[in-house]
Coordinates of N, CA, C and O in Angstrom, one line a residue:
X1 N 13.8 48.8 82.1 CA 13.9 48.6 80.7 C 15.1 47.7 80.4 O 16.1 47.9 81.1
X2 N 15.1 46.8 79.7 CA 15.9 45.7 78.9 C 15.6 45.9 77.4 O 14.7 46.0 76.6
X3 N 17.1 45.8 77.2 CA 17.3 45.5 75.7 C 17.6 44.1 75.4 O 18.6 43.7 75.9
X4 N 16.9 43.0 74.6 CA 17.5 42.0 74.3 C 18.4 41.5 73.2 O 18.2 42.1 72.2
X5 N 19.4 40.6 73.0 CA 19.7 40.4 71.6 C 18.9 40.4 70.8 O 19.4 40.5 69.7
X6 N 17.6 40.3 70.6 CA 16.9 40.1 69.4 C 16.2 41.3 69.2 O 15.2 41.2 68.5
X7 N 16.8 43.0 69.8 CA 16.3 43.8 70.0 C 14.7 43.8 69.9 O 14.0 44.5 69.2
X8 N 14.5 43.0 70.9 CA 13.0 43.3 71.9 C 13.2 43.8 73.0 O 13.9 43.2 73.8
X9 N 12.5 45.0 73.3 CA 12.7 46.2 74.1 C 11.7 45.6 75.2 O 10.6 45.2 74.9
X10 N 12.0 45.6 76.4 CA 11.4 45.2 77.4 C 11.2 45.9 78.5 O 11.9 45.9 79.4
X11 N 9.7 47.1 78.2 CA 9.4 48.1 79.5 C 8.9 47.2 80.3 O 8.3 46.4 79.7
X12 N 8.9 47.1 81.8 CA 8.2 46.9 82.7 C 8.1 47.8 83.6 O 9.0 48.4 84.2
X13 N 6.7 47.9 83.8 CA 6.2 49.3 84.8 C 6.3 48.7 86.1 O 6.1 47.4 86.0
X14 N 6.5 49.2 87.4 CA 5.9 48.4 88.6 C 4.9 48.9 89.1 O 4.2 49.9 88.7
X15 N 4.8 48.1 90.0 CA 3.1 48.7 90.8 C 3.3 49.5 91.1 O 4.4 50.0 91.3
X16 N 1.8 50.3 91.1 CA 1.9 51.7 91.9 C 2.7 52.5 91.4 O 3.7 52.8 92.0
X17 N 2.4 52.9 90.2 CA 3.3 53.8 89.7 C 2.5 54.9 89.0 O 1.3 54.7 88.8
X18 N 2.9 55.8 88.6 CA 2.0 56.5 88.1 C 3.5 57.4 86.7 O 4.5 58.1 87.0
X19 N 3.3 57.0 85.5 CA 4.3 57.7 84.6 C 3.6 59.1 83.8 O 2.4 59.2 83.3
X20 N 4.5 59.9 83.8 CA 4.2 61.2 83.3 C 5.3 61.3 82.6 O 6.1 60.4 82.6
X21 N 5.3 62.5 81.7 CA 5.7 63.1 80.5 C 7.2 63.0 80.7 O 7.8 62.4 79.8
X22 N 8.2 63.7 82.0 CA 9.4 63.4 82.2 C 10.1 62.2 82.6 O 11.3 62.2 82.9
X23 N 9.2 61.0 82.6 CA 10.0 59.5 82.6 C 10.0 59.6 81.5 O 11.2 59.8 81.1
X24 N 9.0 59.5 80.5 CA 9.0 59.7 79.1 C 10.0 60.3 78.0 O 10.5 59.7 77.0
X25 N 10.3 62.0 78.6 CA 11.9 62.2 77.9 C 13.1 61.4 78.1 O 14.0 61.2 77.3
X26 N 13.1 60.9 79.8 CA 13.9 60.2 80.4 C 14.3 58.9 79.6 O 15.4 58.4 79.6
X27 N 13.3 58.4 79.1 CA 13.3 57.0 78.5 C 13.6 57.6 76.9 O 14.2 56.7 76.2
X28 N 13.5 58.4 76.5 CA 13.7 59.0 75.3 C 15.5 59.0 74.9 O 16.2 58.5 74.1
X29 N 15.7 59.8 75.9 CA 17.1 60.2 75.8 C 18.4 58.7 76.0 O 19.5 58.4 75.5
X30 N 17.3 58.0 77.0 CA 18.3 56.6 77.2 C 18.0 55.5 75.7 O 18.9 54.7 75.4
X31 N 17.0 55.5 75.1 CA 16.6 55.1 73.4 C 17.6 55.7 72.4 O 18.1 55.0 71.5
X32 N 17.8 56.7 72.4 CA 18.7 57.3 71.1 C 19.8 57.0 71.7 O 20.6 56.5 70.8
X33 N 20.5 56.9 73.2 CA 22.1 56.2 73.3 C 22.0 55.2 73.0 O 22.9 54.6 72.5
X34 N 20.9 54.7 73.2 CA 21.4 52.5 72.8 C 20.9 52.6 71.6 O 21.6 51.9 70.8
X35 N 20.1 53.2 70.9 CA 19.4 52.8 69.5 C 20.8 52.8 68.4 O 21.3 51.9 67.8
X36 N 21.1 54.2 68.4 CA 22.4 53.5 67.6 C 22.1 53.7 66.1 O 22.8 53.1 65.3
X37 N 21.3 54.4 65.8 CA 20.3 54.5 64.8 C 19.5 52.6 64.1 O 19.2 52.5 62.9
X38 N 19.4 51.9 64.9 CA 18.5 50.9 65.2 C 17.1 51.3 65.1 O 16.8 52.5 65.1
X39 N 16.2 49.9 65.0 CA 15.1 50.2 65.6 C 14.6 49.2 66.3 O 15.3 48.2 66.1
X40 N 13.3 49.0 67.2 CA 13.3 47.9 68.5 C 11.4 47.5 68.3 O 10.6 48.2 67.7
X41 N 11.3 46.9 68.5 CA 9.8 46.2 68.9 C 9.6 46.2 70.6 O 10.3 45.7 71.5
X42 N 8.5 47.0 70.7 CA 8.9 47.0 72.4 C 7.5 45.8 72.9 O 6.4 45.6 72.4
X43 N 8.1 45.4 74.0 CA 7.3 45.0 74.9 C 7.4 45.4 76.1 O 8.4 45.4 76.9
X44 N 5.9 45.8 76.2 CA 5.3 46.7 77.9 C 4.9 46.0 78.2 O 4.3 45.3 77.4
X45 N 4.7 45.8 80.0 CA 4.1 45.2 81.0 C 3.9 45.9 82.1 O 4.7 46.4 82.9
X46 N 2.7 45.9 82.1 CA 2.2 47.1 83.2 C 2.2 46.0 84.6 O 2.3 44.8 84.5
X47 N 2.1 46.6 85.6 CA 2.2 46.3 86.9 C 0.9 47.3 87.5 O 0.5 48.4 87.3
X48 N 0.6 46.3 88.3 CA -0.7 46.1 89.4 C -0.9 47.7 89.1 O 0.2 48.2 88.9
X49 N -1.7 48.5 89.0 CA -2.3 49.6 89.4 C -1.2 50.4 89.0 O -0.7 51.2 89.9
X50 N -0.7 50.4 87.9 CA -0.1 51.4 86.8 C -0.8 52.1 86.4 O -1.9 51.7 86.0
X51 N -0.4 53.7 86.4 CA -1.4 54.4 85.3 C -0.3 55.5 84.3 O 0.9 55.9 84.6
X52 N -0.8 55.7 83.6 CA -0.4 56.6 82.7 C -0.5 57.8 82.7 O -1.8 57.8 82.7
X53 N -0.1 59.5 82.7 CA -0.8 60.6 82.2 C -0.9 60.6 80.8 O -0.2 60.0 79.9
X54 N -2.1 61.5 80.7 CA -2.9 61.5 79.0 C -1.7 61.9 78.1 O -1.5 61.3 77.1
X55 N -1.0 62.9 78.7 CA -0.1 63.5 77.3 C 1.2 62.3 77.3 O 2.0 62.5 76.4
X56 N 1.3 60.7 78.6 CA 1.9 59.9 77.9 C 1.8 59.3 76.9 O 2.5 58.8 76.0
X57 N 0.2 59.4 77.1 CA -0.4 58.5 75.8 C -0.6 58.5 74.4 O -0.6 57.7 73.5
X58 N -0.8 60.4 74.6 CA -0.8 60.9 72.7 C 0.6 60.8 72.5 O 1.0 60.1 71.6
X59 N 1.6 61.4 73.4 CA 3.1 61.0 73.2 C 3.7 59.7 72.7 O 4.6 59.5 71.8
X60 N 3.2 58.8 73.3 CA 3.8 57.4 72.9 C 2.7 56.9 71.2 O 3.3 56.1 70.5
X61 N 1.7 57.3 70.9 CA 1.1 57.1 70.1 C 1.6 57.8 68.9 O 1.4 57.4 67.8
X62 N 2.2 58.8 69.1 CA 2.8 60.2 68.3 C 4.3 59.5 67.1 O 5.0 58.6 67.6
X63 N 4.6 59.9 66.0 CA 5.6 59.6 65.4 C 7.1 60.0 66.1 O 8.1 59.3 66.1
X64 N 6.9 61.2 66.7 CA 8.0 61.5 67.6 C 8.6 60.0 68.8 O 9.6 59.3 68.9
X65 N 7.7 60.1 69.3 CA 8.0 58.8 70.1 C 8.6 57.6 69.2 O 9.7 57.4 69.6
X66 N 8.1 56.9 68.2 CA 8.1 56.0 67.8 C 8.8 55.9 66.6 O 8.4 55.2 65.7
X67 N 10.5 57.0 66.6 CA 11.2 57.0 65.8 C 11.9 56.0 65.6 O 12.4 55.8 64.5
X68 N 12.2 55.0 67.0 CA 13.0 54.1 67.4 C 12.4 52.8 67.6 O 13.0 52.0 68.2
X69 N 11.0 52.6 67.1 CA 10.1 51.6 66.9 C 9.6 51.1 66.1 O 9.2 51.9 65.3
X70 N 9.2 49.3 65.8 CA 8.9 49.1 64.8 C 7.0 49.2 65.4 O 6.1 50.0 65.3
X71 N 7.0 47.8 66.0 CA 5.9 47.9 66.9 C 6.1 47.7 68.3 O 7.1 47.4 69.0
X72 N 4.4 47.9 68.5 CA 4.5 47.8 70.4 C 3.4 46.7 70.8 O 2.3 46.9 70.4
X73 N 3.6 45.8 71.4 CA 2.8 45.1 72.3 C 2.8 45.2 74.1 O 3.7 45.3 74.9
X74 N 1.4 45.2 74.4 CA 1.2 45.4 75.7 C 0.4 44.4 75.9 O -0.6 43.9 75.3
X75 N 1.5 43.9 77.5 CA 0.5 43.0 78.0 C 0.2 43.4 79.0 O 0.9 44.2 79.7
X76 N -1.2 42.9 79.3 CA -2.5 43.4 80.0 C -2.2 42.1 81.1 O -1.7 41.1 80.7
X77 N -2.5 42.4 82.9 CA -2.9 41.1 83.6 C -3.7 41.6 84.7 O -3.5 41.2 85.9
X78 N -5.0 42.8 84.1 CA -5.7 43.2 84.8 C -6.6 43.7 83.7 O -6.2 44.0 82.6
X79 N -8.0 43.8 84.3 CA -9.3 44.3 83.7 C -8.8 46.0 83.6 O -9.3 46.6 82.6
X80 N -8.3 46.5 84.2 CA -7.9 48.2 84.3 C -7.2 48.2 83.5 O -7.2 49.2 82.8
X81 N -6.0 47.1 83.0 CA -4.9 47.4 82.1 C -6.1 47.3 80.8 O -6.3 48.1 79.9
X82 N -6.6 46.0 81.0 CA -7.6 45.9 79.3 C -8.1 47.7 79.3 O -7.2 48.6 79.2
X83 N -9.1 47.9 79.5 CA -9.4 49.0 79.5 C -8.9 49.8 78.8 O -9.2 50.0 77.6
X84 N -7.6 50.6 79.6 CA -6.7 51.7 79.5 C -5.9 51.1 78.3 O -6.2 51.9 77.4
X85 N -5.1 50.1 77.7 CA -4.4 49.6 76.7 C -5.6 49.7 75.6 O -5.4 50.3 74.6
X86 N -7.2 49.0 76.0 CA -7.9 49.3 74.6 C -8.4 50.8 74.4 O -9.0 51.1 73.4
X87 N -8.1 51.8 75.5 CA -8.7 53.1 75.6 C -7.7 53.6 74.3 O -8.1 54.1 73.2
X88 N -6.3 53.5 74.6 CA -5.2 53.5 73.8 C -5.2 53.8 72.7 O -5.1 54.9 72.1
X89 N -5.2 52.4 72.3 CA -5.2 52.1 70.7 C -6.4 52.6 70.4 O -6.1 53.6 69.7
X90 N -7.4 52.5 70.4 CA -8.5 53.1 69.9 C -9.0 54.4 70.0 O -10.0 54.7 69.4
X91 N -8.3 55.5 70.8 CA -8.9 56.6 70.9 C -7.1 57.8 70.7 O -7.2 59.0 70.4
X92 N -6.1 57.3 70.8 CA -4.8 57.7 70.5 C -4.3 57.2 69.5 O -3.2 57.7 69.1
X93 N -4.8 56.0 68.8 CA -4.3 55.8 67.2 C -2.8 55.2 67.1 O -2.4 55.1 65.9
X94 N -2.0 54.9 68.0 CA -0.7 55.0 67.5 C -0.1 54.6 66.1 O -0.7 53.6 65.6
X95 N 1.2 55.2 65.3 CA 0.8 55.0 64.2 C 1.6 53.8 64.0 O 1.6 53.6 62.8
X96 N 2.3 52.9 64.7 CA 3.2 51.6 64.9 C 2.0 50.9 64.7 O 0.8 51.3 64.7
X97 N 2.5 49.3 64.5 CA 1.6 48.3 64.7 C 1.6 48.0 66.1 O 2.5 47.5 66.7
X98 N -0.2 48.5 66.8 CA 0.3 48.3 68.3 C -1.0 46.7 68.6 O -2.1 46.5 68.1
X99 N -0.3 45.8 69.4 CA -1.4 44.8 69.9 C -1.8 44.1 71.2 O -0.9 43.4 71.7
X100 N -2.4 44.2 71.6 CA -2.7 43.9 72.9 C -2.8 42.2 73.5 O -3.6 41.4 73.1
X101 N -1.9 41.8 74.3 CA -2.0 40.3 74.7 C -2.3 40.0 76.2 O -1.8 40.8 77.0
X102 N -2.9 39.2 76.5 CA -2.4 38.5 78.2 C -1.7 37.8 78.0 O -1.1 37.8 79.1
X103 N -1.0 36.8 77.2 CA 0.1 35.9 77.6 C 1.7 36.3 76.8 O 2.1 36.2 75.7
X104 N 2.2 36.6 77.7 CA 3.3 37.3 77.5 C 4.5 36.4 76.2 O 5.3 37.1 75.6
X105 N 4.4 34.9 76.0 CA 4.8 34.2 74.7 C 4.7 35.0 74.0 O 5.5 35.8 73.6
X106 N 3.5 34.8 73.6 CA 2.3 34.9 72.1 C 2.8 36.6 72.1 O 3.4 36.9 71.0
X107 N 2.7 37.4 72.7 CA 3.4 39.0 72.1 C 4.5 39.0 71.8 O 5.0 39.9 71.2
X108 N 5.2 37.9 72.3 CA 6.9 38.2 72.0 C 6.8 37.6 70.2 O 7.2 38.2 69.2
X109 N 6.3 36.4 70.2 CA 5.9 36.0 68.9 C 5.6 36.8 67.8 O 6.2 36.9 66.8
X110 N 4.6 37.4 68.1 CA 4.2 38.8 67.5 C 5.2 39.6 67.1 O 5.6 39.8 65.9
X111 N 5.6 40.2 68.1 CA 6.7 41.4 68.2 C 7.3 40.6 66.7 O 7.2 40.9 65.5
X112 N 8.1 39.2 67.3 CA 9.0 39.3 66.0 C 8.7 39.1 64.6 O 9.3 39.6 63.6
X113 N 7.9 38.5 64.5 CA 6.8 38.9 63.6 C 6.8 39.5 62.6 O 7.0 39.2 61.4
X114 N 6.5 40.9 63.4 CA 6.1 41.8 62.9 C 7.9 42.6 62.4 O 8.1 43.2 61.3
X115 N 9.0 42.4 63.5 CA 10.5 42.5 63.5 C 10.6 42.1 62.0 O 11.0 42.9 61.2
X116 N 10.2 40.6 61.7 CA 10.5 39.8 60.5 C 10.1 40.6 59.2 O 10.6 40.6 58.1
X117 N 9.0 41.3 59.7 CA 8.2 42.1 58.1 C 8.9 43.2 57.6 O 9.3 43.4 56.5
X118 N 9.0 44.0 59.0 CA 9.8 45.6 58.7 C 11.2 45.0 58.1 O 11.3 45.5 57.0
X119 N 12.3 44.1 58.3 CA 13.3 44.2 58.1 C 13.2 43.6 56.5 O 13.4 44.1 55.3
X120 N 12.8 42.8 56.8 CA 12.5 42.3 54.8 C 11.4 43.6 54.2 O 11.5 43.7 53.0
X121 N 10.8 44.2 54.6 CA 10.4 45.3 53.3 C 11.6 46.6 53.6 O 11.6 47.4 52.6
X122 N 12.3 47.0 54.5 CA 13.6 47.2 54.3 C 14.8 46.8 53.1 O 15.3 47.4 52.1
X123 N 14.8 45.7 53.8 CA 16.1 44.8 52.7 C 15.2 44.9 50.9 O 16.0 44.9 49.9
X124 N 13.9 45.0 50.6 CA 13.7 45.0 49.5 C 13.7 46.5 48.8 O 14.0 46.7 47.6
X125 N 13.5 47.4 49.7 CA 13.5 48.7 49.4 C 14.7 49.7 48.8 O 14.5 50.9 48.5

């Protein structure tokens, strides 16, 4: 995980990995020391034959998770990530703006984006 100055949150999974529920708190607990009461736009990148368990999924889809989020983009650079990323969004709902890319640019673009919208209906509120 990387934080950038432009707080774009940068998960990368490696290959062969397989994440469950306790990376999950793990990554939870290290979010609330840097967040700072912030919030981040993340970008995920899965690695070769990454998988997820289910209760990561409703978890990360869940408002709990995504106290510290504005949105999430995942990039996909495998037919199994398409899949599982569209299994995702469409059957776990998350309630962030979540979007799916292969070229790692074009989601960062996004991300801020979307960074740009939350903070100006913020500042108007």
């Amino acid at each position: 995980m990387r934080l950038y100055d432009n707080e774009v949150m940068n998960v990368i999974f490696h290959d062969n990995c397989y994440i469950d529920i306790r990376d999950i708190e793990e990554v939870m607990i290290w979010m609330k020391d840097v967040a700072n009461g912030r919030m981040f736009v993340n970008l995920m990148e899965g690695g070769y034959n990454t998988d997820l368990a289910p209760e990561v999924r409703e978890f990360s889809a869940s408002s709990e998770e995504n106290k510290y989020t504005i949105a999430d983009a995942i990039v996909i650079s495998s037919q199994a990530h398409d899949i599982v990323s569209n299994f995702y969004v469409k059957f776990n709902k998350p309630v962030k703006p979540t979007k799916i890319f292969t070229d790692r640019s074009k989601a960062i673009e996004w991300l801020l984006e979307e960074q740009r919208k939350f903070r100006s209906a913020q500042k108007a509120s």
